[in-house]
PDB file of C-alpha atoms in Angstrom:
ATOM      1  CA  GLY A  26      17.621 -21.387 -10.661  1.00  0.00           C
ATOM      2  CA  ALA A  27      20.576 -19.084 -10.226  1.00  0.00           C
ATOM      3  CA  GLY A  28      19.536 -16.528 -12.813  1.00  0.00           C
ATOM      4  CA  VAL A  29      16.633 -15.305 -14.882  1.00  0.00           C
ATOM      5  CA  SER A  30      15.606 -17.926 -17.404  1.00  0.00           C
ATOM      6  CA  GLN A  31      13.773 -17.183 -20.647  1.00  0.00           C
ATOM      7  CA  SER A  32      12.306 -19.567 -23.165  1.00  0.00           C
ATOM      8  CA  PRO A  33      12.418 -20.143 -25.991  1.00  0.00           C
ATOM      9  CA  SER A  34      15.758 -18.582 -26.823  1.00  0.00           C
ATOM     10  CA  ASN A  35      14.697 -18.226 -30.446  1.00  0.00           C
ATOM     11  CA  LYS A  36      11.264 -18.169 -32.015  1.00  0.00           C
ATOM     12  CA  VAL A  37      10.427 -17.960 -35.687  1.00  0.00           C
ATOM     13  CA  THR A  38       6.795 -17.468 -36.553  1.00  0.00           C
ATOM     14  CA  GLU A  39       4.598 -16.476 -39.447  1.00  0.00           C
ATOM     15  CA  LYS A  40       2.851 -13.163 -39.611  1.00  0.00           C
ATOM     16  CA  GLY A  41      -0.556 -13.364 -37.997  1.00  0.00           C
ATOM     17  CA  LYS A  42       0.288 -16.166 -35.566  1.00  0.00           C
ATOM     18  CA  ASP A  43       0.233 -15.800 -31.779  1.00  0.00           C
ATOM     19  CA  VAL A  44       3.371 -16.360 -29.701  1.00  0.00           C
ATOM     20  CA  GLU A  45       4.045 -16.857 -26.008  1.00  0.00           C
ATOM     21  CA  LEU A  46       7.324 -15.983 -24.374  1.00  0.00           C
ATOM     22  CA  ARG A  47       8.190 -17.235 -20.926  1.00  0.00           C
ATOM     23  CA  CYS A  48      10.257 -15.766 -18.116  1.00  0.00           C
ATOM     24  CA  ASP A  49      11.345 -17.474 -14.890  1.00  0.00           C
ATOM     25  CA  PRO A  50      12.631 -14.820 -12.484  1.00  0.00           C
ATOM     26  CA  ILE A  51      15.203 -15.291  -9.778  1.00  0.00           C
ATOM     27  CA  SER A  52      13.560 -16.920  -6.771  1.00  0.00           C
ATOM     28  CA  GLY A  53      12.473 -14.320  -4.245  1.00  0.00           C
ATOM     29  CA  HIS A  54      12.525 -11.407  -6.656  1.00  0.00           C
ATOM     30  CA  THR A  55       9.259  -9.544  -6.358  1.00  0.00           C
ATOM     31  CA  ALA A  56       9.643  -7.265  -9.372  1.00  0.00           C
ATOM     32  CA  LEU A  57       9.619  -8.441 -12.979  1.00  0.00           C
ATOM     33  CA  TYR A  58      10.071  -6.399 -16.140  1.00  0.00           C
ATOM     34  CA  TRP A  59       9.659  -7.057 -19.844  1.00  0.00           C
ATOM     35  CA  TYR A  60      11.581  -5.070 -22.446  1.00  0.00           C
ATOM     36  CA  ARG A  61      11.805  -5.087 -26.210  1.00  0.00           C
ATOM     37  CA  GLN A  62      15.088  -4.495 -27.985  1.00  0.00           C
ATOM     38  CA  ARG A  63      15.010  -3.935 -31.714  1.00  0.00           C
ATOM     39  CA  LEU A  64      18.155  -4.575 -33.722  1.00  0.00           C
ATOM     40  CA  GLY A  65      20.847  -2.030 -32.886  1.00  0.00           C
ATOM     41  CA  GLN A  66      18.663  -0.120 -30.479  1.00  0.00           C
ATOM     42  CA  GLY A  67      18.221   0.334 -26.756  1.00  0.00           C
ATOM     43  CA  LEU A  68      15.637  -1.256 -24.514  1.00  0.00           C
ATOM     44  CA  GLU A  69      11.996  -0.263 -24.612  1.00  0.00           C
ATOM     45  CA  PHE A  70      10.028  -0.796 -21.423  1.00  0.00           C
ATOM     46  CA  LEU A  71       6.924  -2.922 -21.956  1.00  0.00           C
ATOM     47  CA  ILE A  72       5.433  -3.961 -18.627  1.00  0.00           C
ATOM     48  CA  TYR A  73       6.279  -4.206 -14.930  1.00  0.00           C
ATOM     49  CA  PHE A  74       4.964  -6.540 -12.239  1.00  0.00           C
ATOM     50  CA  GLN A  75       5.469  -6.008  -8.524  1.00  0.00           C
ATOM     51  CA  GLY A  76       4.177  -8.726  -6.239  1.00  0.00           C
ATOM     52  CA  ASN A  77       0.400  -8.875  -6.285  1.00  0.00           C
ATOM     53  CA  SER A  78      -0.032  -5.225  -7.264  1.00  0.00           C
ATOM     54  CA  ALA A  79      -1.663  -4.219 -10.522  1.00  0.00           C
ATOM     55  CA  PRO A  80       0.980  -4.287 -13.278  1.00  0.00           C
ATOM     56  CA  ASP A  81       2.228  -1.178 -15.016  1.00  0.00           C
ATOM     57  CA  LYS A  82       1.244  -1.849 -18.632  1.00  0.00           C
ATOM     58  CA  SER A  83       2.019   1.621 -19.913  1.00  0.00           C
ATOM     59  CA  GLY A  84       4.811   0.440 -22.219  1.00  0.00           C
ATOM     60  CA  LEU A  85       2.814  -2.126 -24.175  1.00  0.00           C
ATOM     61  CA  PRO A  86       2.786  -0.881 -27.789  1.00  0.00           C
ATOM     62  CA  SER A  87      -0.649  -2.200 -28.746  1.00  0.00           C
ATOM     63  CA  ASP A  88      -3.532  -4.337 -27.523  1.00  0.00           C
ATOM     64  CA  ARG A  89      -1.960  -7.286 -29.317  1.00  0.00           C
ATOM     65  CA  PHE A  90       0.540  -7.422 -26.455  1.00  0.00           C
ATOM     66  CA  SER A  91      -0.369  -8.788 -23.043  1.00  0.00           C
ATOM     67  CA  ALA A  92       1.446 -10.322 -20.116  1.00  0.00           C
ATOM     68  CA  GLU A  93       0.578 -12.279 -17.043  1.00  0.00           C
ATOM     69  CA  ARG A  94       2.328 -13.194 -13.841  1.00  0.00           C
ATOM     70  CA  THR A  95       0.997 -15.269 -11.003  1.00  0.00           C
ATOM     71  CA  GLY A  96       2.280 -13.978  -7.693  1.00  0.00           C
ATOM     72  CA  GLU A  97       6.049 -13.792  -7.709  1.00  0.00           C
ATOM     73  CA  SER A  98       6.621 -16.595 -10.161  1.00  0.00           C
ATOM     74  CA  VAL A  99       6.709 -17.174 -13.882  1.00  0.00           C
ATOM     75  CA  SER A 100       5.553 -14.532 -16.347  1.00  0.00           C
ATOM     76  CA  THR A 101       4.276 -15.004 -19.877  1.00  0.00           C
ATOM     77  CA  LEU A 102       4.337 -12.329 -22.564  1.00  0.00           C
ATOM     78  CA  THR A 103       1.832 -12.992 -25.337  1.00  0.00           C
ATOM     79  CA  ILE A 104       1.822 -11.324 -28.721  1.00  0.00           C
ATOM     80  CA  GLN A 105      -1.293 -11.936 -30.791  1.00  0.00           C
ATOM     81  CA  ARG A 106      -1.502 -11.684 -34.566  1.00  0.00           C
ATOM     82  CA  THR A 107       2.212 -11.019 -34.866  1.00  0.00           C
ATOM     83  CA  GLN A 108       3.474  -8.448 -37.329  1.00  0.00           C
ATOM     84  CA  GLN A 109       6.902  -8.120 -38.895  1.00  0.00           C
ATOM     85  CA  GLU A 110       7.613  -5.053 -36.776  1.00  0.00           C
ATOM     86  CA  ASP A 111       7.330  -7.269 -33.697  1.00  0.00           C
ATOM     87  CA  SER A 112      10.627  -8.898 -34.657  1.00  0.00           C
ATOM     88  CA  ALA A 113      13.035  -8.109 -31.833  1.00  0.00           C
ATOM     89  CA  VAL A 114      14.707  -9.551 -28.776  1.00  0.00           C
ATOM     90  CA  TYR A 115      12.398  -9.645 -25.785  1.00  0.00           C
ATOM     91  CA  LEU A 116      14.251  -9.342 -22.512  1.00  0.00           C
ATOM     92  CA  CYS A 117      12.967 -10.144 -19.060  1.00  0.00           C
ATOM     93  CA  ALA A 118      14.500  -8.856 -15.834  1.00  0.00           C
ATOM     94  CA  SER A 119      13.757  -9.357 -12.163  1.00  0.00           C
ATOM     95  CA  SER A 120      14.812  -7.502  -9.057  1.00  0.00           C
ATOM     96  CA  LEU A 121      14.327  -7.108  -5.351  1.00  0.00           C
ATOM     97  CA  GLU A 122      12.533  -3.970  -4.276  1.00  0.00           C
ATOM     98  CA  THR A 123      15.450  -2.473  -2.403  1.00  0.00           C
ATOM     99  CA  SER A 124      17.477   0.678  -2.728  1.00  0.00           C
ATOM    100  CA  GLY A 125      19.207   0.659  -6.079  1.00  0.00           C
ATOM    101  CA  ASN A 126      16.770  -1.866  -7.492  1.00  0.00           C
ATOM    102  CA  ILE A 127      19.367  -3.625  -9.615  1.00  0.00           C
ATOM    103  CA  GLN A 128      17.770  -5.627 -12.391  1.00  0.00           C
ATOM    104  CA  TYR A 129      19.057  -9.024 -13.386  1.00  0.00           C
ATOM    105  CA  PHE A 130      18.359  -9.926 -16.971  1.00  0.00           C
ATOM    106  CA  GLY A 131      17.708 -13.124 -18.823  1.00  0.00           C
ATOM    107  CA  ALA A 132      19.374 -13.906 -22.141  1.00  0.00           C
ATOM    108  CA  GLY A 133      16.244 -12.927 -24.029  1.00  0.00           C
ATOM    109  CA  THR A 134      14.021 -14.464 -26.668  1.00  0.00           C
ATOM    110  CA  ARG A 135      14.841 -13.549 -30.243  1.00  0.00           C
ATOM    111  CA  LEU A 136      11.557 -13.331 -32.130  1.00  0.00           C
ATOM    112  CA  SER A 137      11.522 -13.349 -35.906  1.00  0.00           C
ATOM    113  CA  VAL A 138       8.234 -12.769 -37.695  1.00  0.00           C
ATOM    114  CA  LEU A 139       8.325 -13.811 -41.334  1.00  0.00           C
TER     115      LEU A 139
ATOM    116  CA  ALA B  15       9.939  13.258 -18.950  1.00  0.00           C
ATOM    117  CA  GLN B  16      12.986  11.133 -18.377  1.00  0.00           C
ATOM    118  CA  LYS B  17      15.551  10.709 -21.104  1.00  0.00           C
ATOM    119  CA  ILE B  18      18.955   9.099 -21.432  1.00  0.00           C
ATOM    120  CA  THR B  19      21.354  10.098 -24.191  1.00  0.00           C
ATOM    121  CA  GLN B  20      24.421   8.199 -25.309  1.00  0.00           C
ATOM    122  CA  THR B  21      26.048  10.112 -28.138  1.00  0.00           C
ATOM    123  CA  GLN B  22      28.758   7.606 -29.044  1.00  0.00           C
ATOM    124  CA  PRO B  23      27.370   4.805 -31.187  1.00  0.00           C
ATOM    125  CA  GLY B  24      30.813   3.180 -31.382  1.00  0.00           C
ATOM    126  CA  MET B  25      34.160   3.495 -29.634  1.00  0.00           C
ATOM    127  CA  PHE B  26      37.577   1.907 -30.070  1.00  0.00           C
ATOM    128  CA  VAL B  27      40.177   1.550 -27.346  1.00  0.00           C
ATOM    129  CA  GLN B  28      43.560  -0.096 -27.201  1.00  0.00           C
ATOM    130  CA  GLU B  29      43.904  -2.989 -24.815  1.00  0.00           C
ATOM    131  CA  LYS B  30      45.153  -1.916 -21.352  1.00  0.00           C
ATOM    132  CA  GLU B  31      44.138   1.701 -21.889  1.00  0.00           C
ATOM    133  CA  ALA B  32      41.273   3.508 -20.160  1.00  0.00           C
ATOM    134  CA  VAL B  33      38.098   4.544 -21.964  1.00  0.00           C
ATOM    135  CA  THR B  34      35.182   6.820 -21.084  1.00  0.00           C
ATOM    136  CA  LEU B  35      31.675   6.142 -22.323  1.00  0.00           C
ATOM    137  CA  ASP B  36      29.416   9.172 -22.233  1.00  0.00           C
ATOM    138  CA  CYS B  37      25.933   9.364 -20.786  1.00  0.00           C
ATOM    139  CA  THR B  38      23.746  12.377 -20.158  1.00  0.00           C
ATOM    140  CA  TYR B  39      20.288  12.316 -18.689  1.00  0.00           C
ATOM    141  CA  ASP B  40      17.309  14.557 -18.317  1.00  0.00           C
ATOM    142  CA  THR B  41      14.955  14.480 -15.368  1.00  0.00           C
ATOM    143  CA  SER B  42      13.153  16.917 -13.135  1.00  0.00           C
ATOM    144  CA  ASP B  43      12.923  14.455 -10.264  1.00  0.00           C
ATOM    145  CA  PRO B  44      15.109  15.290  -7.257  1.00  0.00           C
ATOM    146  CA  SER B  45      15.979  11.670  -6.524  1.00  0.00           C
ATOM    147  CA  TYR B  46      16.990   9.060  -9.043  1.00  0.00           C
ATOM    148  CA  GLY B  47      19.389   6.225  -9.726  1.00  0.00           C
ATOM    149  CA  LEU B  48      21.809   5.743 -12.586  1.00  0.00           C
ATOM    150  CA  PHE B  49      22.965   2.376 -13.885  1.00  0.00           C
ATOM    151  CA  TRP B  50      25.351   0.969 -16.433  1.00  0.00           C
ATOM    152  CA  TYR B  51      24.863  -2.388 -18.100  1.00  0.00           C
ATOM    153  CA  LYS B  52      27.076  -4.394 -20.428  1.00  0.00           C
ATOM    154  CA  GLN B  53      25.595  -6.485 -23.218  1.00  0.00           C
ATOM    155  CA  PRO B  54      28.049  -8.892 -24.855  1.00  0.00           C
ATOM    156  CA  SER B  55      27.271 -10.555 -28.154  1.00  0.00           C
ATOM    157  CA  SER B  56      25.528 -13.357 -26.247  1.00  0.00           C
ATOM    158  CA  GLY B  57      22.744 -10.863 -25.558  1.00  0.00           C
ATOM    159  CA  GLU B  58      22.510 -11.016 -21.776  1.00  0.00           C
ATOM    160  CA  MET B  59      22.479  -7.693 -19.948  1.00  0.00           C
ATOM    161  CA  ILE B  60      25.041  -7.591 -17.147  1.00  0.00           C
ATOM    162  CA  PHE B  61      24.810  -5.025 -14.353  1.00  0.00           C
ATOM    163  CA  LEU B  62      28.044  -3.095 -13.883  1.00  0.00           C
ATOM    164  CA  ILE B  63      27.595  -0.157 -11.550  1.00  0.00           C
ATOM    165  CA  TYR B  64      25.018   2.000  -9.756  1.00  0.00           C
ATOM    166  CA  GLN B  65      25.045   5.638  -8.646  1.00  0.00           C
ATOM    167  CA  GLY B  66      22.374   7.237  -6.496  1.00  0.00           C
ATOM    168  CA  SER B  67      21.705  10.903  -7.116  1.00  0.00           C
ATOM    169  CA  TYR B  68      22.388  11.783  -3.493  1.00  0.00           C
ATOM    170  CA  ASP B  69      25.569   9.759  -3.218  1.00  0.00           C
ATOM    171  CA  GLN B  70      28.444  12.052  -2.351  1.00  0.00           C
ATOM    172  CA  GLN B  71      31.134   9.939  -3.937  1.00  0.00           C
ATOM    173  CA  ASN B  72      31.448   8.508  -7.404  1.00  0.00           C
ATOM    174  CA  ALA B  73      30.661   4.812  -7.541  1.00  0.00           C
ATOM    175  CA  THR B  74      33.429   2.337  -8.261  1.00  0.00           C
ATOM    176  CA  GLU B  75      33.334  -1.395  -8.941  1.00  0.00           C
ATOM    177  CA  GLY B  76      36.689  -2.903  -9.751  1.00  0.00           C
ATOM    178  CA  ARG B  77      37.829  -1.516 -13.099  1.00  0.00           C
ATOM    179  CA  TYR B  78      34.568   0.393 -13.532  1.00  0.00           C
ATOM    180  CA  SER B  79      33.941   3.838 -12.141  1.00  0.00           C
ATOM    181  CA  LEU B  80      31.139   6.280 -12.725  1.00  0.00           C
ATOM    182  CA  ASN B  81      32.056   9.916 -13.235  1.00  0.00           C
ATOM    183  CA  PHE B  82      28.917  11.545 -11.838  1.00  0.00           C
ATOM    184  CA  GLN B  83      28.510  15.258 -12.482  1.00  0.00           C
ATOM    185  CA  LYS B  84      25.104  16.135 -11.144  1.00  0.00           C
ATOM    186  CA  ALA B  85      25.025  19.763 -12.261  1.00  0.00           C
ATOM    187  CA  ARG B  86      25.833  18.704 -15.817  1.00  0.00           C
ATOM    188  CA  LYS B  87      23.480  15.719 -15.610  1.00  0.00           C
ATOM    189  CA  SER B  88      26.151  13.371 -16.812  1.00  0.00           C
ATOM    190  CA  ALA B  89      27.064   9.892 -15.638  1.00  0.00           C
ATOM    191  CA  ASN B  90      29.991   8.729 -17.706  1.00  0.00           C
ATOM    192  CA  LEU B  91      31.387   5.219 -17.323  1.00  0.00           C
ATOM    193  CA  VAL B  92      35.144   4.886 -17.069  1.00  0.00           C
ATOM    194  CA  ILE B  93      36.713   1.513 -17.754  1.00  0.00           C
ATOM    195  CA  SER B  94      40.341   1.294 -16.719  1.00  0.00           C
ATOM    196  CA  ALA B  95      42.898  -1.142 -18.129  1.00  0.00           C
ATOM    197  CA  SER B  96      40.623  -2.329 -20.951  1.00  0.00           C
ATOM    198  CA  GLN B  97      40.548  -6.028 -21.732  1.00  0.00           C
ATOM    199  CA  LEU B  98      39.515  -7.825 -24.898  1.00  0.00           C
ATOM    200  CA  GLY B  99      36.524  -9.206 -22.996  1.00  0.00           C
ATOM    201  CA  ASP B 100      35.249  -5.673 -22.485  1.00  0.00           C
ATOM    202  CA  SER B 101      34.198  -5.542 -26.141  1.00  0.00           C
ATOM    203  CA  ALA B 102      30.407  -5.261 -25.951  1.00  0.00           C
ATOM    204  CA  MET B 103      27.474  -2.862 -26.041  1.00  0.00           C
ATOM    205  CA  TYR B 104      27.172  -0.621 -23.005  1.00  0.00           C
ATOM    206  CA  PHE B 105      23.884   0.888 -21.891  1.00  0.00           C
ATOM    207  CA  CYS B 106      23.279   3.711 -19.472  1.00  0.00           C
ATOM    208  CA  ALA B 107      19.954   3.669 -17.625  1.00  0.00           C
ATOM    209  CA  MET B 108      18.053   5.765 -15.125  1.00  0.00           C
ATOM    210  CA  ARG B 109      15.213   5.220 -12.732  1.00  0.00           C
ATOM    211  CA  SER B 110      13.377   7.891 -10.814  1.00  0.00           C
ATOM    212  CA  GLN B 111      12.664   7.237  -7.160  1.00  0.00           C
ATOM    213  CA  TYR B 112       9.203   8.665  -7.818  1.00  0.00           C
ATOM    214  CA  ASN B 113       8.432   6.269 -10.620  1.00  0.00           C
ATOM    215  CA  PHE B 114       9.748   3.049  -9.286  1.00  0.00           C
ATOM    216  CA  ASN B 115       8.444   1.032 -12.164  1.00  0.00           C
ATOM    217  CA  LYS B 116      10.349   2.327 -15.117  1.00  0.00           C
ATOM    218  CA  PHE B 117      13.917   2.218 -16.183  1.00  0.00           C
ATOM    219  CA  TYR B 118      14.907   4.437 -19.084  1.00  0.00           C
ATOM    220  CA  PHE B 119      17.723   3.166 -21.254  1.00  0.00           C
ATOM    221  CA  GLY B 120      19.998   4.964 -23.677  1.00  0.00           C
ATOM    222  CA  SER B 121      20.637   3.702 -27.197  1.00  0.00           C
ATOM    223  CA  GLY B 122      23.973   2.193 -26.225  1.00  0.00           C
ATOM    224  CA  THR B 123      27.639   2.462 -27.160  1.00  0.00           C
ATOM    225  CA  LYS B 124      29.457  -0.323 -28.962  1.00  0.00           C
ATOM    226  CA  LEU B 125      32.943  -0.667 -27.488  1.00  0.00           C
ATOM    227  CA  ASN B 126      35.664  -2.480 -29.388  1.00  0.00           C
ATOM    228  CA  VAL B 127      38.901  -3.256 -27.582  1.00  0.00           C
ATOM    229  CA  LYS B 128      41.847  -3.700 -29.937  1.00  0.00           C
ATOM    230  CA  PRO B 129      44.735  -6.040 -29.096  1.00  0.00           C
TER     231      PRO B 129
END
């Protein structure tokens, strides 16, 4: 596709349930990022994938959060046993590893934990 | 540690006038990149402009320019001839060349353009 695609666009879940969020990066982009954006706040880095290298997971807030990416394709962010504080917009971005490293963002998944 | 500070939670500007959105940063790395993104109400983050720390000239992209003052560690965004469609959240971000993985974002500035 032309841009970064995220699904679902909205997700409502009950506390304690697991959720999976999907990100399709721009074709050919080797780097992929996940961010969390709480209401009225900036972006918090969660995790970074670069090609087949080991991901940088240093931003994941707890062991309930995990993410996978196969090669340079789709990534899935999984949140287990969701809590109300997980409610946020989860943004995915991809980029080429070139000077400047401009990130292109998807429209995000709005997660609401009831 | 890297840090981005945007001190203006909200700004108003009259249509067709220029506006400056402030951004200061803190880093000890000698080489880094500075970015501005726009986030309209639809939620998608849109890249606006990039400035490398060793670039001699301020970056410009159409109506956007970045007022880069390295000694002051500031990277203010200037929008000229504001349009109603410029109403959005604006985020300043930084990435160190020594820590390729992470982008650090400020808390954002909400810009409202008045007709």
